[in-house]
Amino acid sequence: MNMVKLRNKIIYEYENVTKEEVYKILQENLGDFDIAIEDIKRNLKK
């Protein structure tokens, strides 16, 4: 599950999200933040 799916699950199915699930997803998908940061940097240079 990527960060977008995590966001959607937290918003729409928040009662079914466990701390362990969030922790696991964050550990496996921290690279998504690097991609987002690079996108932001590119857009700021425009």
PDB file of N, CA and C in Angstrom:
ATOM      1  N   MET A   1       0.856  -1.180   0.000  1.00  0.00           N
ATOM      2  CA  MET A   1       0.000   0.000   0.000  1.00  0.00           C
ATOM      3  C   MET A   1       0.897   1.236   0.000  1.00  0.00           C
ATOM      4  N   ASN A   2       0.645   2.152  -0.912  1.00  0.00           N
ATOM      5  CA  ASN A   2       1.466   3.355  -0.951  1.00  0.00           C
ATOM      6  C   ASN A   2       0.846   4.458  -0.108  1.00  0.00           C
ATOM      7  N   MET A   3       1.510   5.611  -0.061  1.00  0.00           N
ATOM      8  CA  MET A   3       1.080   6.696   0.809  1.00  0.00           C
ATOM      9  C   MET A   3      -0.290   7.246   0.409  1.00  0.00           C
ATOM     10  N   VAL A   4      -0.588   7.291  -0.876  1.00  0.00           N
ATOM     11  CA  VAL A   4      -1.896   7.790  -1.312  1.00  0.00           C
ATOM     12  C   VAL A   4      -2.999   6.862  -0.814  1.00  0.00           C
ATOM     13  N   LYS A   5      -2.764   5.578  -0.943  1.00  0.00           N
ATOM     14  CA  LYS A   5      -3.763   4.627  -0.458  1.00  0.00           C
ATOM     15  C   LYS A   5      -3.905   4.711   1.059  1.00  0.00           C
ATOM     16  N   LEU A   6      -2.784   4.922   1.763  1.00  0.00           N
ATOM     17  CA  LEU A   6      -2.841   5.086   3.217  1.00  0.00           C
ATOM     18  C   LEU A   6      -3.687   6.298   3.566  1.00  0.00           C
ATOM     19  N   ARG A   7      -3.452   7.405   2.870  1.00  0.00           N
ATOM     20  CA  ARG A   7      -4.226   8.619   3.120  1.00  0.00           C
ATOM     21  C   ARG A   7      -5.714   8.344   2.933  1.00  0.00           C
ATOM     22  N   ASN A   8      -6.061   7.695   1.838  1.00  0.00           N
ATOM     23  CA  ASN A   8      -7.464   7.406   1.572  1.00  0.00           C
ATOM     24  C   ASN A   8      -8.064   6.488   2.636  1.00  0.00           C
ATOM     25  N   LYS A   9      -7.295   5.501   3.048  1.00  0.00           N
ATOM     26  CA  LYS A   9      -7.801   4.585   4.073  1.00  0.00           C
ATOM     27  C   LYS A   9      -8.005   5.317   5.391  1.00  0.00           C
ATOM     28  N   ILE A  10      -7.074   6.180   5.755  1.00  0.00           N
ATOM     29  CA  ILE A  10      -7.214   6.928   7.007  1.00  0.00           C
ATOM     30  C   ILE A  10      -8.447   7.826   6.954  1.00  0.00           C
ATOM     31  N   ILE A  11      -8.686   8.446   5.806  1.00  0.00           N
ATOM     32  CA  ILE A  11      -9.825   9.355   5.677  1.00  0.00           C
ATOM     33  C   ILE A  11     -11.158   8.602   5.652  1.00  0.00           C
ATOM     34  N   TYR A  12     -11.225   7.537   4.863  1.00  0.00           N
ATOM     35  CA  TYR A  12     -12.513   6.876   4.646  1.00  0.00           C
ATOM     36  C   TYR A  12     -12.761   5.640   5.506  1.00  0.00           C
ATOM     37  N   GLU A  13     -11.697   5.053   6.027  1.00  0.00           N
ATOM     38  CA  GLU A  13     -11.851   3.839   6.836  1.00  0.00           C
ATOM     39  C   GLU A  13     -11.081   3.953   8.149  1.00  0.00           C
ATOM     40  N   TYR A  14     -11.060   5.163   8.706  1.00  0.00           N
ATOM     41  CA  TYR A  14     -10.213   5.427   9.871  1.00  0.00           C
ATOM     42  C   TYR A  14     -10.461   4.482  11.036  1.00  0.00           C
ATOM     43  N   GLU A  15     -11.684   3.986  11.182  1.00  0.00           N
ATOM     44  CA  GLU A  15     -11.976   3.095  12.300  1.00  0.00           C
ATOM     45  C   GLU A  15     -11.316   1.728  12.149  1.00  0.00           C
ATOM     46  N   ASN A  16     -10.837   1.425  10.937  1.00  0.00           N
ATOM     47  CA  ASN A  16     -10.205   0.126  10.679  1.00  0.00           C
ATOM     48  C   ASN A  16      -8.683   0.194  10.588  1.00  0.00           C
ATOM     49  N   VAL A  17      -8.084   1.338  10.841  1.00  0.00           N
ATOM     50  CA  VAL A  17      -6.641   1.498  10.717  1.00  0.00           C
ATOM     51  C   VAL A  17      -5.987   1.278  12.083  1.00  0.00           C
ATOM     52  N   THR A  18      -5.016   0.362  12.110  1.00  0.00           N
ATOM     53  CA  THR A  18      -4.301   0.101  13.367  1.00  0.00           C
ATOM     54  C   THR A  18      -2.962   0.838  13.372  1.00  0.00           C
ATOM     55  N   LYS A  19      -2.445   1.070  14.548  1.00  0.00           N
ATOM     56  CA  LYS A  19      -1.127   1.708  14.667  1.00  0.00           C
ATOM     57  C   LYS A  19      -0.064   0.862  13.987  1.00  0.00           C
ATOM     58  N   GLU A  20      -0.175  -0.436  14.117  1.00  0.00           N
ATOM     59  CA  GLU A  20       0.802  -1.337  13.517  1.00  0.00           C
ATOM     60  C   GLU A  20       0.780  -1.243  11.983  1.00  0.00           C
ATOM     61  N   GLU A  21      -0.407  -1.126  11.434  1.00  0.00           N
ATOM     62  CA  GLU A  21      -0.537  -1.012   9.983  1.00  0.00           C
ATOM     63  C   GLU A  21       0.099   0.285   9.487  1.00  0.00           C
ATOM     64  N   VAL A  22      -0.175   1.386  10.178  1.00  0.00           N
ATOM     65  CA  VAL A  22       0.405   2.679   9.800  1.00  0.00           C
ATOM     66  C   VAL A  22       1.923   2.607   9.892  1.00  0.00           C
ATOM     67  N   TYR A  23       2.435   2.046  10.970  1.00  0.00           N
ATOM     68  CA  TYR A  23       3.880   1.942  11.151  1.00  0.00           C
ATOM     69  C   TYR A  23       4.512   1.135  10.011  1.00  0.00           C
ATOM     70  N   LYS A  24       3.922  -0.004   9.685  1.00  0.00           N
ATOM     71  CA  LYS A  24       4.451  -0.860   8.626  1.00  0.00           C
ATOM     72  C   LYS A  24       4.448  -0.133   7.279  1.00  0.00           C
ATOM     73  N   ILE A  25       3.360   0.528   6.965  1.00  0.00           N
ATOM     74  CA  ILE A  25       3.254   1.248   5.699  1.00  0.00           C
ATOM     75  C   ILE A  25       4.284   2.361   5.624  1.00  0.00           C
ATOM     76  N   LEU A  26       4.452   3.100   6.702  1.00  0.00           N
ATOM     77  CA  LEU A  26       5.451   4.171   6.712  1.00  0.00           C
ATOM     78  C   LEU A  26       6.859   3.621   6.524  1.00  0.00           C
ATOM     79  N   GLN A  27       7.168   2.514   7.164  1.00  0.00           N
ATOM     80  CA  GLN A  27       8.495   1.920   7.044  1.00  0.00           C
ATOM     81  C   GLN A  27       8.772   1.446   5.627  1.00  0.00           C
ATOM     82  N   GLU A  28       7.751   0.965   4.947  1.00  0.00           N
ATOM     83  CA  GLU A  28       7.936   0.408   3.610  1.00  0.00           C
ATOM     84  C   GLU A  28       7.818   1.443   2.495  1.00  0.00           C
ATOM     85  N   ASN A  29       7.306   2.641   2.798  1.00  0.00           N
ATOM     86  CA  ASN A  29       7.011   3.601   1.743  1.00  0.00           C
ATOM     87  C   ASN A  29       7.600   4.989   1.981  1.00  0.00           C
ATOM     88  N   LEU A  30       8.620   5.093   2.799  1.00  0.00           N
ATOM     89  CA  LEU A  30       9.197   6.413   3.055  1.00  0.00           C
ATOM     90  C   LEU A  30       9.789   7.029   1.797  1.00  0.00           C
ATOM     91  N   GLY A  31      10.133   6.212   0.819  1.00  0.00           N
ATOM     92  CA  GLY A  31      10.652   6.719  -0.444  1.00  0.00           C
ATOM     93  C   GLY A  31       9.647   7.599  -1.178  1.00  0.00           C
ATOM     94  N   ASP A  32       8.358   7.408  -0.901  1.00  0.00           N
ATOM     95  CA  ASP A  32       7.341   8.267  -1.504  1.00  0.00           C
ATOM     96  C   ASP A  32       7.580   9.732  -1.144  1.00  0.00           C
ATOM     97  N   PHE A  33       8.091   9.981   0.058  1.00  0.00           N
ATOM     98  CA  PHE A  33       8.365  11.356   0.466  1.00  0.00           C
ATOM     99  C   PHE A  33       9.490  11.955  -0.370  1.00  0.00           C
ATOM    100  N   ASP A  34      10.493  11.153  -0.689  1.00  0.00           N
ATOM    101  CA  ASP A  34      11.591  11.638  -1.527  1.00  0.00           C
ATOM    102  C   ASP A  34      11.078  12.047  -2.906  1.00  0.00           C
ATOM    103  N   ILE A  35      10.190  11.254  -3.459  1.00  0.00           N
ATOM    104  CA  ILE A  35       9.601  11.578  -4.761  1.00  0.00           C
ATOM    105  C   ILE A  35       8.808  12.882  -4.669  1.00  0.00           C
ATOM    106  N   ALA A  36       8.015  13.018  -3.629  1.00  0.00           N
ATOM    107  CA  ALA A  36       7.212  14.235  -3.458  1.00  0.00           C
ATOM    108  C   ALA A  36       8.104  15.463  -3.294  1.00  0.00           C
ATOM    109  N   ILE A  37       9.176  15.337  -2.541  1.00  0.00           N
ATOM    110  CA  ILE A  37      10.098  16.458  -2.329  1.00  0.00           C
ATOM    111  C   ILE A  37      10.732  16.880  -3.649  1.00  0.00           C
ATOM    112  N   GLU A  38      11.137  15.925  -4.460  1.00  0.00           N
ATOM    113  CA  GLU A  38      11.729  16.258  -5.763  1.00  0.00           C
ATOM    114  C   GLU A  38      10.715  16.947  -6.665  1.00  0.00           C
ATOM    115  N   ASP A  39       9.473  16.487  -6.635  1.00  0.00           N
ATOM    116  CA  ASP A  39       8.418  17.137  -7.428  1.00  0.00           C
ATOM    117  C   ASP A  39       8.216  18.579  -6.976  1.00  0.00           C
ATOM    118  N   ILE A  40       8.210  18.798  -5.694  1.00  0.00           N
ATOM    119  CA  ILE A  40       8.031  20.158  -5.155  1.00  0.00           C
ATOM    120  C   ILE A  40       9.193  21.038  -5.583  1.00  0.00           C
ATOM    121  N   LYS A  41      10.423  20.529  -5.491  1.00  0.00           N
ATOM    122  CA  LYS A  41      11.592  21.300  -5.896  1.00  0.00           C
ATOM    123  C   LYS A  41      11.516  21.691  -7.374  1.00  0.00           C
ATOM    124  N   ARG A  42      11.117  20.736  -8.217  1.00  0.00           N
ATOM    125  CA  ARG A  42      10.999  21.027  -9.651  1.00  0.00           C
ATOM    126  C   ARG A  42       9.940  22.103  -9.905  1.00  0.00           C
ATOM    127  N   ASN A  43       8.839  22.036  -9.219  1.00  0.00           N
ATOM    128  CA  ASN A  43       7.776  23.017  -9.416  1.00  0.00           C
ATOM    129  C   ASN A  43       8.161  24.390  -8.887  1.00  0.00           C
ATOM    130  N   LEU A  44       8.971  24.450  -7.871  1.00  0.00           N
ATOM    131  CA  LEU A  44       9.401  25.743  -7.331  1.00  0.00           C
ATOM    132  C   LEU A  44      10.359  26.460  -8.286  1.00  0.00           C
ATOM    133  N   LYS A  45      11.091  25.678  -9.093  1.00  0.00           N
ATOM    134  CA  LYS A  45      12.051  26.268 -10.021  1.00  0.00           C
ATOM    135  C   LYS A  45      11.363  26.853 -11.254  1.00  0.00           C
ATOM    136  N   LYS A  46      10.113  26.520 -11.491  1.00  0.00           N
ATOM    137  CA  LYS A  46       9.396  26.991 -12.680  1.00  0.00           C
ATOM    138  C   LYS A  46       9.010  28.439 -12.565  1.00  0.00           C
TER     139      LYS A  46
END
